[in-house]
Coordinates of C-alpha atoms and ligand atoms in Angstrom, one line a residue:
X691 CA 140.4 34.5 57.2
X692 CA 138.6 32.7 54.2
X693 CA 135.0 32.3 54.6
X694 CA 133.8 29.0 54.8
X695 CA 131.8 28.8 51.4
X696 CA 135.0 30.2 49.5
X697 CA 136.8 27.5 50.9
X698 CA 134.4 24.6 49.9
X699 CA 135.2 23.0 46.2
X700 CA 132.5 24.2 43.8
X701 CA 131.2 21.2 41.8
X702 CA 130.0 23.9 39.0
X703 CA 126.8 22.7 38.6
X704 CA 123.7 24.8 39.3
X705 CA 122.4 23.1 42.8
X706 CA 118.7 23.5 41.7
X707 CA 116.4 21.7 39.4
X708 CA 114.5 24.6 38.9
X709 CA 113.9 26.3 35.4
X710 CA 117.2 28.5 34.5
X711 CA 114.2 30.6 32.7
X712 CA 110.9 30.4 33.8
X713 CA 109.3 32.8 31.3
X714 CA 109.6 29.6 28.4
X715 CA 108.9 27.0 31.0
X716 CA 105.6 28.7 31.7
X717 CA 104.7 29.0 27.9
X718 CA 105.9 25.4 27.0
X719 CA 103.7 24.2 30.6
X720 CA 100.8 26.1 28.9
X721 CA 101.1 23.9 26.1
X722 CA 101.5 21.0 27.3
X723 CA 98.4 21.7 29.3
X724 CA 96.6 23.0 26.0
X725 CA 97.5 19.8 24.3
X726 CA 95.8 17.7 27.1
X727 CA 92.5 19.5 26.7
X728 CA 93.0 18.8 22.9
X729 CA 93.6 15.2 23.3
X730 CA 90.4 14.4 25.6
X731 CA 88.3 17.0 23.6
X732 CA 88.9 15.0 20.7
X733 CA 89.8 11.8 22.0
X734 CA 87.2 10.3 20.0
X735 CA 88.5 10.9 16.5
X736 CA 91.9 8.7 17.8
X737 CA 92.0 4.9 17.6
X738 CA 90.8 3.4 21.0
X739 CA 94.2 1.6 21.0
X740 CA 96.9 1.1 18.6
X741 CA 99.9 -1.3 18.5
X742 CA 103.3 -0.2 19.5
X743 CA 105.5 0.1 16.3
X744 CA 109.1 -1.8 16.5
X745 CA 110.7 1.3 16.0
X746 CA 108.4 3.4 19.1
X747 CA 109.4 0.4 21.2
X748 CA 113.1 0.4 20.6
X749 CA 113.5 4.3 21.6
X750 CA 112.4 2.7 25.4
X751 CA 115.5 0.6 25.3
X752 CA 118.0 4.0 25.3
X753 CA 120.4 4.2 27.6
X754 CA 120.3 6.2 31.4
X755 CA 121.0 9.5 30.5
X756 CA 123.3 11.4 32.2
X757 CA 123.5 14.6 30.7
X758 CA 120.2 17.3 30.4
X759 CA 118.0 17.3 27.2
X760 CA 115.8 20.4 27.0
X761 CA 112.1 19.7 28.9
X762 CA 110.7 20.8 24.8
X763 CA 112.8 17.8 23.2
X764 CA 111.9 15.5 26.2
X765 CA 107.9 16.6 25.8
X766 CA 108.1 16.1 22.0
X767 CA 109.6 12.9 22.3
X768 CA 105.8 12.4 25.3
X769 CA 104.0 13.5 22.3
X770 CA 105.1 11.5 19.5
X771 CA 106.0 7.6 21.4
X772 CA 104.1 7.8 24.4
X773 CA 100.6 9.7 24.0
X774 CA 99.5 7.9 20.6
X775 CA 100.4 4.4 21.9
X776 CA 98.7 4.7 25.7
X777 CA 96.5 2.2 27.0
X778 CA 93.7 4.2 25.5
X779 CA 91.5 3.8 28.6
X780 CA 90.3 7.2 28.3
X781 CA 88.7 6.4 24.7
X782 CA 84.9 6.4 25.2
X783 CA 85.4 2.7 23.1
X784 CA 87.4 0.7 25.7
X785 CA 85.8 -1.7 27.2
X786 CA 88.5 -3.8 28.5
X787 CA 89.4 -5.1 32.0
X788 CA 87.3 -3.0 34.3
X789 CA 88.9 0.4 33.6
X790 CA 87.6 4.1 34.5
X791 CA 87.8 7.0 32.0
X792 CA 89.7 9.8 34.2
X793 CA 88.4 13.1 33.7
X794 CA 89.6 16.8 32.6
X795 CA 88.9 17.5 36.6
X796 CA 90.8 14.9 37.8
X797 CA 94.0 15.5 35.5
X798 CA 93.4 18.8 36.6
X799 CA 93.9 18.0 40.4
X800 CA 97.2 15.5 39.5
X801 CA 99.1 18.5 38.2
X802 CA 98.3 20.7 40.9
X803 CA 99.5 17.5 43.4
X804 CA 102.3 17.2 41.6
X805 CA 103.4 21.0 42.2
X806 CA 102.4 20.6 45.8
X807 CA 104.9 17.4 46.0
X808 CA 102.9 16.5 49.3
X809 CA 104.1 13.4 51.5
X810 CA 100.7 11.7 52.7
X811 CA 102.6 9.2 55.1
X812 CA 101.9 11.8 58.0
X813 CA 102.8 15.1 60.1
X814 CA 100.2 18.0 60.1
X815 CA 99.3 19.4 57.0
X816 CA 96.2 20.2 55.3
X817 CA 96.6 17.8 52.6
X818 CA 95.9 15.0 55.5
X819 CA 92.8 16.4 56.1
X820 CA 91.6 16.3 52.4
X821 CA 92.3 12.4 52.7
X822 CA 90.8 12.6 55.9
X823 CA 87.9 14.0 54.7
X824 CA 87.8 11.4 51.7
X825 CA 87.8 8.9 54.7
X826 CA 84.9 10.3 56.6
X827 CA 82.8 10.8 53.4
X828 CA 83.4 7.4 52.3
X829 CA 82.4 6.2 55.8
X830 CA 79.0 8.1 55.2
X831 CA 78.5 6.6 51.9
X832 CA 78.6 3.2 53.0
X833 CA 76.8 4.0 56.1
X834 CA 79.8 3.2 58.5
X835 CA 79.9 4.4 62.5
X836 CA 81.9 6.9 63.9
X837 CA 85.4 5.8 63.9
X838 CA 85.7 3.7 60.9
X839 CA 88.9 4.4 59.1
X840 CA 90.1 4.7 55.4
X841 CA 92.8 4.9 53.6
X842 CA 93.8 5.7 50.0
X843 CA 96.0 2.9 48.6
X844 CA 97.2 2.0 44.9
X845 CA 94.1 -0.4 44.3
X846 CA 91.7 -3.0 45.7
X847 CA 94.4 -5.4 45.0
X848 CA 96.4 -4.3 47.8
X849 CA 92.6 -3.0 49.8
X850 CA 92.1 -6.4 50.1
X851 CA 95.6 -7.8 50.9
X852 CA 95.0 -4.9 53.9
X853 CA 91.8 -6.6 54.9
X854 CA 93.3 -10.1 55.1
X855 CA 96.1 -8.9 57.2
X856 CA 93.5 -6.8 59.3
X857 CA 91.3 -10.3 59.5
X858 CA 94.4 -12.1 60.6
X859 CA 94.8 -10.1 63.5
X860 CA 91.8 -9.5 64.6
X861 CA 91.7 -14.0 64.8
X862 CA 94.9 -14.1 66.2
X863 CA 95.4 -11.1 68.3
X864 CA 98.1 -8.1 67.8
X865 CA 101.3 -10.6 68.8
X866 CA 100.9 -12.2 65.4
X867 CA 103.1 -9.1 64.9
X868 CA 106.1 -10.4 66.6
X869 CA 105.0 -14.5 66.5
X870 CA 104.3 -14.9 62.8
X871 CA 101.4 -16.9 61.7
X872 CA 102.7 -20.3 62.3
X873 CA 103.3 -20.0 65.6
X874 CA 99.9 -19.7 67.4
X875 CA 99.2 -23.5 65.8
X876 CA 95.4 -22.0 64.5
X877 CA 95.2 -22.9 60.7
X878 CA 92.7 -19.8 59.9
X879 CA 91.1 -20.6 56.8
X880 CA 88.9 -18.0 54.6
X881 CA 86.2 -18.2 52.3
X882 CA 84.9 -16.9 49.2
X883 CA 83.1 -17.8 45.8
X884 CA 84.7 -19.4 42.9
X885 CA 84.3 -15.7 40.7
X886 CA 86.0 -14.0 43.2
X887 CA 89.2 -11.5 41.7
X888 CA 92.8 -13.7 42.0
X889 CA 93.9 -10.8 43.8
X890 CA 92.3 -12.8 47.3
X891 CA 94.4 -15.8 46.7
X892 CA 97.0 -13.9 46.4
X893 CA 96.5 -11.8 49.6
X894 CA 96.1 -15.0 51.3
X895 CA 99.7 -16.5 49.9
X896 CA 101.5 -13.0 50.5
X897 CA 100.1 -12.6 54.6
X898 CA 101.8 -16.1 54.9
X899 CA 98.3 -17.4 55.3
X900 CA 98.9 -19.2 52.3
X901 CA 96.1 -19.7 48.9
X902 CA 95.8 -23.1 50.1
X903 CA 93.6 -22.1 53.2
X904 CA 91.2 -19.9 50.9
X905 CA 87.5 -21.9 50.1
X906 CA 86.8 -21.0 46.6
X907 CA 82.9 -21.4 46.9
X908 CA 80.8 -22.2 44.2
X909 CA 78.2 -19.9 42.4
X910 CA 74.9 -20.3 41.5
X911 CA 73.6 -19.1 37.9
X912 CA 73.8 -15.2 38.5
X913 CA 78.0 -16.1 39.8
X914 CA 76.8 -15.5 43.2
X915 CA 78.5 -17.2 45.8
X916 CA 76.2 -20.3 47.3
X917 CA 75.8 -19.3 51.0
X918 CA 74.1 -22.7 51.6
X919 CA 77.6 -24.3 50.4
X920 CA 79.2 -21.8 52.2
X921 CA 78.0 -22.5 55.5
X922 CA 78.7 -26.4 54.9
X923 CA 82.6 -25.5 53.9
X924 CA 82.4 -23.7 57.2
X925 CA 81.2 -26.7 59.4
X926 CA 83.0 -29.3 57.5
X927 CA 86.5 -26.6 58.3
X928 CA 85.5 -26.3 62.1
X929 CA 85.2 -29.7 62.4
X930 CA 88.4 -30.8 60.9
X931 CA 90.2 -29.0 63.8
X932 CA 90.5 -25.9 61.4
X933 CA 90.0 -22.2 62.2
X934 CA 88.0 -20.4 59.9
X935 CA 88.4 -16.4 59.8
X936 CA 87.6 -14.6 57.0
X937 CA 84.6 -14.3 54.5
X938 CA 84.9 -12.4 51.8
X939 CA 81.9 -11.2 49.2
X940 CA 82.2 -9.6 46.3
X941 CA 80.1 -6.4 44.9
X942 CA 81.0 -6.7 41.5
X943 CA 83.0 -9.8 40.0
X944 CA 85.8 -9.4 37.6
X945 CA 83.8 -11.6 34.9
X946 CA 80.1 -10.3 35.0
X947 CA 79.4 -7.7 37.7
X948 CA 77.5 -9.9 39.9
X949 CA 76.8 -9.0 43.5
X950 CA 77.0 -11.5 46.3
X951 CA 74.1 -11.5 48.5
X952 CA 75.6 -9.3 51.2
X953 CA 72.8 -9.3 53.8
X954 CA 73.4 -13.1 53.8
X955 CA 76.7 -13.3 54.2
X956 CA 76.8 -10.4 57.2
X957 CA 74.5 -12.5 58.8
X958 CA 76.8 -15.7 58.5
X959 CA 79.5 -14.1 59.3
X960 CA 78.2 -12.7 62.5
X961 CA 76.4 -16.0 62.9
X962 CA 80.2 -17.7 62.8
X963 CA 82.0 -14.7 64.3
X964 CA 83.8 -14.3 61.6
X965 CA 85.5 -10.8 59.7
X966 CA 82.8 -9.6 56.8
X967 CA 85.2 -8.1 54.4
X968 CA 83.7 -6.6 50.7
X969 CA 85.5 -7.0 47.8
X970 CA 83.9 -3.8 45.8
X971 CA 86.7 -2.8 43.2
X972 CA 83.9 -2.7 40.5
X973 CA 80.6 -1.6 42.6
X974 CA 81.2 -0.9 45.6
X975 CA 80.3 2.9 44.4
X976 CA 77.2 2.3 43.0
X977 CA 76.0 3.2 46.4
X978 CA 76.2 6.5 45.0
X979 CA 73.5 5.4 42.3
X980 CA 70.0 5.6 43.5
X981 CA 68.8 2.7 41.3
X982 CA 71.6 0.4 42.1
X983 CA 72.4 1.0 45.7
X984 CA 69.5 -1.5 46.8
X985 CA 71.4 -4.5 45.2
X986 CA 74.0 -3.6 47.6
X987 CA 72.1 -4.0 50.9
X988 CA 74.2 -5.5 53.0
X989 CA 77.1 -3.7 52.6
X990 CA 77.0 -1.4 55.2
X991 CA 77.1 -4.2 57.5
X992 CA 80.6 -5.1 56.2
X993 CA 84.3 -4.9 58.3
X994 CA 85.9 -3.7 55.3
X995 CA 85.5 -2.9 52.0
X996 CA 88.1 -2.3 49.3
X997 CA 86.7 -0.3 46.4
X998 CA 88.5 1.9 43.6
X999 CA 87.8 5.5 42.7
X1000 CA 89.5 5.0 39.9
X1001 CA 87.3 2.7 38.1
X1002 CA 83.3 3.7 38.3
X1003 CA 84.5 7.3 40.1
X1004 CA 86.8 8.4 37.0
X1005 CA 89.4 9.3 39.5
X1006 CA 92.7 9.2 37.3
X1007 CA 95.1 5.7 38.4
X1008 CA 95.6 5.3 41.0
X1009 CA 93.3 5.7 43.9
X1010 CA 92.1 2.3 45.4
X1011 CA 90.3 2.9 48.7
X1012 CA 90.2 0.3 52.3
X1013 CA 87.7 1.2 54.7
X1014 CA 87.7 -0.4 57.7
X1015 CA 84.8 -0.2 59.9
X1016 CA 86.7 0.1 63.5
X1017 CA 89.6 2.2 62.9
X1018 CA 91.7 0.5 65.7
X1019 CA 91.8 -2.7 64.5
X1020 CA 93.6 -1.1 61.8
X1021 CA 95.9 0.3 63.7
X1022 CA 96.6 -2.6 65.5
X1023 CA 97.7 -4.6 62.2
X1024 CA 100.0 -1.9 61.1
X1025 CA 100.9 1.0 63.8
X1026 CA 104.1 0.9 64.5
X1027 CA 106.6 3.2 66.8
X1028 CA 109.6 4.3 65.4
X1029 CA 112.2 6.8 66.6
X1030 CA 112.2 8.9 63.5
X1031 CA 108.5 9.3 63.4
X1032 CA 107.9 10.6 66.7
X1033 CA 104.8 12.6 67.4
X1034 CA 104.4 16.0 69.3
X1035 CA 101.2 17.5 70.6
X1036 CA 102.1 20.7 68.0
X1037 CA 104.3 21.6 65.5
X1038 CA 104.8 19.5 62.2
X1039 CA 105.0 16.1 64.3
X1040 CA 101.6 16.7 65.9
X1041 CA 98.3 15.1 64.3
X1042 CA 98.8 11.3 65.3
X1043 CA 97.6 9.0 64.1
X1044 CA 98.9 9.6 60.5
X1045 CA 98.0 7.5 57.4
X1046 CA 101.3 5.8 57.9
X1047 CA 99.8 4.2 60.8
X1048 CA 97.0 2.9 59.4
X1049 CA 98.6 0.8 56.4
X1050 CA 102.8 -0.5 55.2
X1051 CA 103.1 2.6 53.0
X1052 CA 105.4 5.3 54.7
X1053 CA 106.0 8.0 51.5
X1054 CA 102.6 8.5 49.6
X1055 CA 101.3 10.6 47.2
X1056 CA 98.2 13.2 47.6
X1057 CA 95.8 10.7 45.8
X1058 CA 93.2 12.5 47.9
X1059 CA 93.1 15.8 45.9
X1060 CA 92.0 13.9 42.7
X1061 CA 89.1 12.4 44.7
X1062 CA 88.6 15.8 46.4
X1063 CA 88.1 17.5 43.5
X1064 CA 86.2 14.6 41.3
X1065 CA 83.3 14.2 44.6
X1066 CA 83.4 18.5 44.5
X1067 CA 83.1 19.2 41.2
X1068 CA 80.8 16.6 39.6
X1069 CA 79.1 15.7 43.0
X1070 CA 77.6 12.1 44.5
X1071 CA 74.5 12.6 42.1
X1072 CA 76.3 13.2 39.1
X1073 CA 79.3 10.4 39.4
X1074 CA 76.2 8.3 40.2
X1075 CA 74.4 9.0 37.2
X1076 CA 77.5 8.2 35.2
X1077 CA 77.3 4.5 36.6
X1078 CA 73.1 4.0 35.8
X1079 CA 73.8 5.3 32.4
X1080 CA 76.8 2.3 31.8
X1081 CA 74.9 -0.5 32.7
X1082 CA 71.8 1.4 30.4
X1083 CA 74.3 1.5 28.1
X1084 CA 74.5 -2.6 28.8
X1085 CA 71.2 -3.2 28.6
X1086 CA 71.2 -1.7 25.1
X1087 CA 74.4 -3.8 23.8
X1088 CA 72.9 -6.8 25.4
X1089 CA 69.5 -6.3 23.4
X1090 CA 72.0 -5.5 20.2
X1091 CA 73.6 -8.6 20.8
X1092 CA 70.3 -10.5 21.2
X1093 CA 69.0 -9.4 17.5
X1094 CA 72.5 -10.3 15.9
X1095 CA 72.2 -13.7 14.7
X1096 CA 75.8 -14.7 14.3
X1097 CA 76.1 -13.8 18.5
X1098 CA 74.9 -15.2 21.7
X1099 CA 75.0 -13.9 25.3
X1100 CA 77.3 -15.8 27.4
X1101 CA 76.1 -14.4 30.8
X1102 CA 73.4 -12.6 32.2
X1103 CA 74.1 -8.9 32.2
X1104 CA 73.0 -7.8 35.7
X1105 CA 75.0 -4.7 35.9
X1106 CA 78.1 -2.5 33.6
X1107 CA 79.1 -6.0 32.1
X1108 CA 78.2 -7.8 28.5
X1109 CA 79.5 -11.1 27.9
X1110 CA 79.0 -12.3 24.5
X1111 CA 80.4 -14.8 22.0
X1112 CA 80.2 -15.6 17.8
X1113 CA 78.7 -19.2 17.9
X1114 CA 80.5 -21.2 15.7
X1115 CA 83.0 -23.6 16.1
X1116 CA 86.1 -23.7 17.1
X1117 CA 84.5 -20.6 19.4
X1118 CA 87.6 -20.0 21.9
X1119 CA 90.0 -19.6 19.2
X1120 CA 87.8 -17.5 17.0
X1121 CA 86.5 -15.3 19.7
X1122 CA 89.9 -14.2 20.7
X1123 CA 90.7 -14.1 17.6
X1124 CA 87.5 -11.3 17.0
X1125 CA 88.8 -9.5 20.5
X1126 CA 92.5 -9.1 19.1
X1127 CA 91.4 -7.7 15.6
X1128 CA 89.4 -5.5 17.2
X1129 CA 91.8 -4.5 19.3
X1130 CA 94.1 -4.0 16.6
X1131 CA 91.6 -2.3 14.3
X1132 CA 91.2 0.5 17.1
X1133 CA 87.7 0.2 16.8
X1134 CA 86.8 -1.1 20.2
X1135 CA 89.0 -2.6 22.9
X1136 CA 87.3 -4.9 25.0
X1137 CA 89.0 -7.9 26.5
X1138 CA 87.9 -11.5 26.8
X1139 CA 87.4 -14.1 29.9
X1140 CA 86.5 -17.9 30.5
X1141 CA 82.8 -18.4 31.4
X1142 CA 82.0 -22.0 32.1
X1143 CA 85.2 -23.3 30.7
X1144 CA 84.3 -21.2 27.3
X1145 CA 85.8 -18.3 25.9
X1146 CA 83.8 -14.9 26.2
X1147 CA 83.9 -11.4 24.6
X1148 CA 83.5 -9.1 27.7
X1149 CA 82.6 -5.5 27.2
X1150 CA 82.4 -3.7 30.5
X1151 CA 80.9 -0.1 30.3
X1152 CA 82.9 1.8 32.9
X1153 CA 83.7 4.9 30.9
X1154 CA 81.9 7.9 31.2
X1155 CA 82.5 8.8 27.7
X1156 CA 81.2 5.7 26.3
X1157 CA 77.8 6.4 24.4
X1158 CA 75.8 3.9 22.2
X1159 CA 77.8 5.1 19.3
X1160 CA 80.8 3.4 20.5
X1161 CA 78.3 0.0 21.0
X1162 CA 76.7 0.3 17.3
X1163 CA 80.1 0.3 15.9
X1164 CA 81.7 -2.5 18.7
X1165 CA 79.0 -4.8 16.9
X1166 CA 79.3 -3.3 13.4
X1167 CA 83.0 -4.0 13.6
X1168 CA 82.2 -7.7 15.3
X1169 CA 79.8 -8.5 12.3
X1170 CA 82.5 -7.6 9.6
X1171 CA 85.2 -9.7 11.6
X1172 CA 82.3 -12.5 11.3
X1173 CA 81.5 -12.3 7.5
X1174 CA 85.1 -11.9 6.5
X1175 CA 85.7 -15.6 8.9
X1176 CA 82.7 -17.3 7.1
X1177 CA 84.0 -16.1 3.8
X1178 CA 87.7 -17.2 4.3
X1179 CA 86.2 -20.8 6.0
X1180 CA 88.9 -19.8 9.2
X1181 CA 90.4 -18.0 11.4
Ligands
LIG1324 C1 86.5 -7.8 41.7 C2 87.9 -7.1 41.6 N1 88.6 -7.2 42.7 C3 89.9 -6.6 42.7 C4 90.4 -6.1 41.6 C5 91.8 -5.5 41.7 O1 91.6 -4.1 41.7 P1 92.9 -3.1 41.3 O2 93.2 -3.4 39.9 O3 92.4 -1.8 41.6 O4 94.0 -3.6 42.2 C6 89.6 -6.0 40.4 C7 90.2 -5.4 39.2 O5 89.5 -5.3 38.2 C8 88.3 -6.6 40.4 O6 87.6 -6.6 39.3

């Protein structure tokens, strides 16, 4: 009689992905690894950013490959178009967006995850319990009770669409599930300050809530939301038959860093029984800072916050965090049964409730190890540090702004942020002009915004690389983009 595998078809193709020969996989890995250490060690001598050639461009427009190229052609072809044109974040001199700096640690901790392969969406394995972990020392950082809940997500983008869809039903109880928004005829209405990130109008228009139904509130002169105006909005709302949920603050705006008066808006909040959620993408962490936790107080008192390891905490992208300060209310906005992912009191299924229950994302990677190692290795006191010395380091850029003639400050600089702009005329057009060529020249990269209507330079100091080096020569290179416009009469 035949046996069973002789009579299958053979396709004739290896069935693994493994390496046919390990021995040169291992020396090329070593390499690669080498050539990482080389690139961050050094990462100063490169150009903070450089513009991708035509040519580097087209090479991304090949077509799906199906047959093998050797993993040396493949990493040669890493080396030569991807590294030199990458968003250059890690460069001590990029000061664009609000972006983190990784670290040696935390590149260290994505290769391991990536041998690993581990699924985070639940079961019971150890890597769990390193998220779980993450979770509970988050919860003591911020101060939060027993049975507060966290979860790793991509960024405070989605953090925050979490908390609005936590916020929605907590107003509208758990059958919002099955009824939809519309249904329960309450027209909940949420509230936050005209510097808030977009990414809160957008949570509100993707839980169906719609952006409509969000109060942008106005600031006063530090971009702090007015909590006198905010309490008005509130009445006025109530009264016209509307049901307001949701406040949110912000610890850190996307423009200057400011911090919303927390205390203040807790107490509203609870005043108005409403949800207390924190938007702290850019500060949230500086609770780990000494110095800067105080202009925090408040926090602690929050639902949720949304913050991002990957910005202030060098954790490599991505690693956006929600914490949520009564774990079952999470669970009741996103816990739900399904045959497949039944749990058992042992074996692989036990362990409930598992990450998947606690957000939408069923498959997720170990973002937890990065954080794990980044909170080990350099420690709270340390990653803290880091974020005193940037907004030192913006102290000192703001006084090197203040003795340049040709510049003005366009905002206070109350944390990591420096807003600044050439005076002249024609100032937006110029400005962005200055930020591009900069950009371009690989000086400096940081990015612009609108303050008051007007065009700003923005540098924000995130990057624990950044020394006042990389300032001197982001106002060295301003000043010679300057005297070359005055010379040529315009832009
Ligand atoms: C205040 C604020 N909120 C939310 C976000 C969005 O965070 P993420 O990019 O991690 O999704 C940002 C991004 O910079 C931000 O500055």
């Amino acid at each position: 009689m035949l046996d069973v595998c002789e009579a299958l078809p053979s396709t004739g193709v290896d069935a693994t992905l493994d390496p046919a020969d390990w021995t040169d996989t291992r020396a090329l890995g070593h390499r690669m690894l080498d050539d990482m250490f080389d690139y961050l060690e050094h990462i100063r001598e490169r150009p903070a950013w450089q513009p991708i050639p035509a040519e580097v461009r087209s090479e991304f427009r090949a077509a799906l490959p199906a047959g093998p190229t050797g993993l040396a052609a493949v990493y040669r072809e890493f080396t030569q178009l991807i590294l030199p044109f990458s968003s250059g974040n890690a460069h001590p001199a990029f000061m664009g967006w609000v972006q983190g700096g990784g670290s040696v640690t935390g590149m260290l901790a994505e290769m391991l995850a990536g041998g690993l392969n581990a699924n985070l969406g639940g079961r019971d394995h150890v890597p769990i319990e390193v998220e779980r972990q993450i979770a509970e020392w988050a919860r003591q950082m911020f101060g939060f009770p027993e049975g507060a809940a966290g979860l790793f997500v991509t960024g405070s983008s989605m953090a925050n669409f979490m908390a609005v869809l936590i916020a929605r039903t907590e107003a509208l109880g758990p059958a919002v599930r099955q009824t939809g928004v519309t249904f329960p005829c309450k027209h909940l209405v949420a509230y936050t300050s005209c510097a808030a990130h977009g990414c809160i109008s957008q949570a509100m228009d993707m839980s169906g809530l719609g952006s409509g139904m969000l109060r942008s509130i106005p600031t006063d002169d530090m971009h702090r939301i007015r909590i006198s105006e905010l309490r008005t909005a509130i009445r006025a709302d109530r009264n016209a038959g509307l049901t307001p949920f949701l406040i949110v603050g912000t610890a850190g705006t996307v423009d200057i860093g400011a911090i919303d008066d927390l205390d203040g808006l807790s107490d509203l909040a609870s005043e108005e029984g409403l949800w207390f959620h924190v938007d702290g993408a850019c500060a949230a962490l500086a609770v780990l800072a000494p110095d800067l936790a105080p202009l925090l107080k408040g926090i602690e008192r929050a639902d949720s916050i949304a913050f991002d390891f990957h910005k202030w905490a060098q954790v490599p992208y991505d690693a956006g965090f929600l914490l949520v300060r009564d774990g079952e209310k999470q669970l009741e906005t996103f816990a739900a049964p399904a045959a497949y992912l039944r749990r058992e009191s042992r074996g692989m299924a036990a362990g409930s409730p598992w990450p998947c229950d606690f957000g939408p994302d069923l498959s997720r990677g170990f973002r937890a190890l990065k954080t794990w190692f980044t909170l080990k290795v350099y420690g709270t006191a340390q990653l803290g540090a880091v974020m005193s010395r940037t907004c030192e380091l913006a102290q000192y850029l703001k006084l090197r702004v203040e003795q340049t003639p040709e510049l003005e400050l366009a905002a206070p600089v109350q944390l990591n942020f420096v807003c600044f702009r050439y005076r002249c005329e024609n100032s937006d057009v110029v400005n962005a002009r200055i930020v591009t060529d900069l950009q371009e020249s690989g000086v400096a990269v940081p990015s612009t915004t609108m303050l008051e209507g007007r065009l700003a330079i923005r540098a924000a100091i995130v990057n624990h690389r950044t020394q006042r080096c990389d300032l001197d020569a982001l106002i060295a290179a301003v000043v010679k983009l300057v005297m070359e416009i005055e010379r040529n009469g315009h832009v």
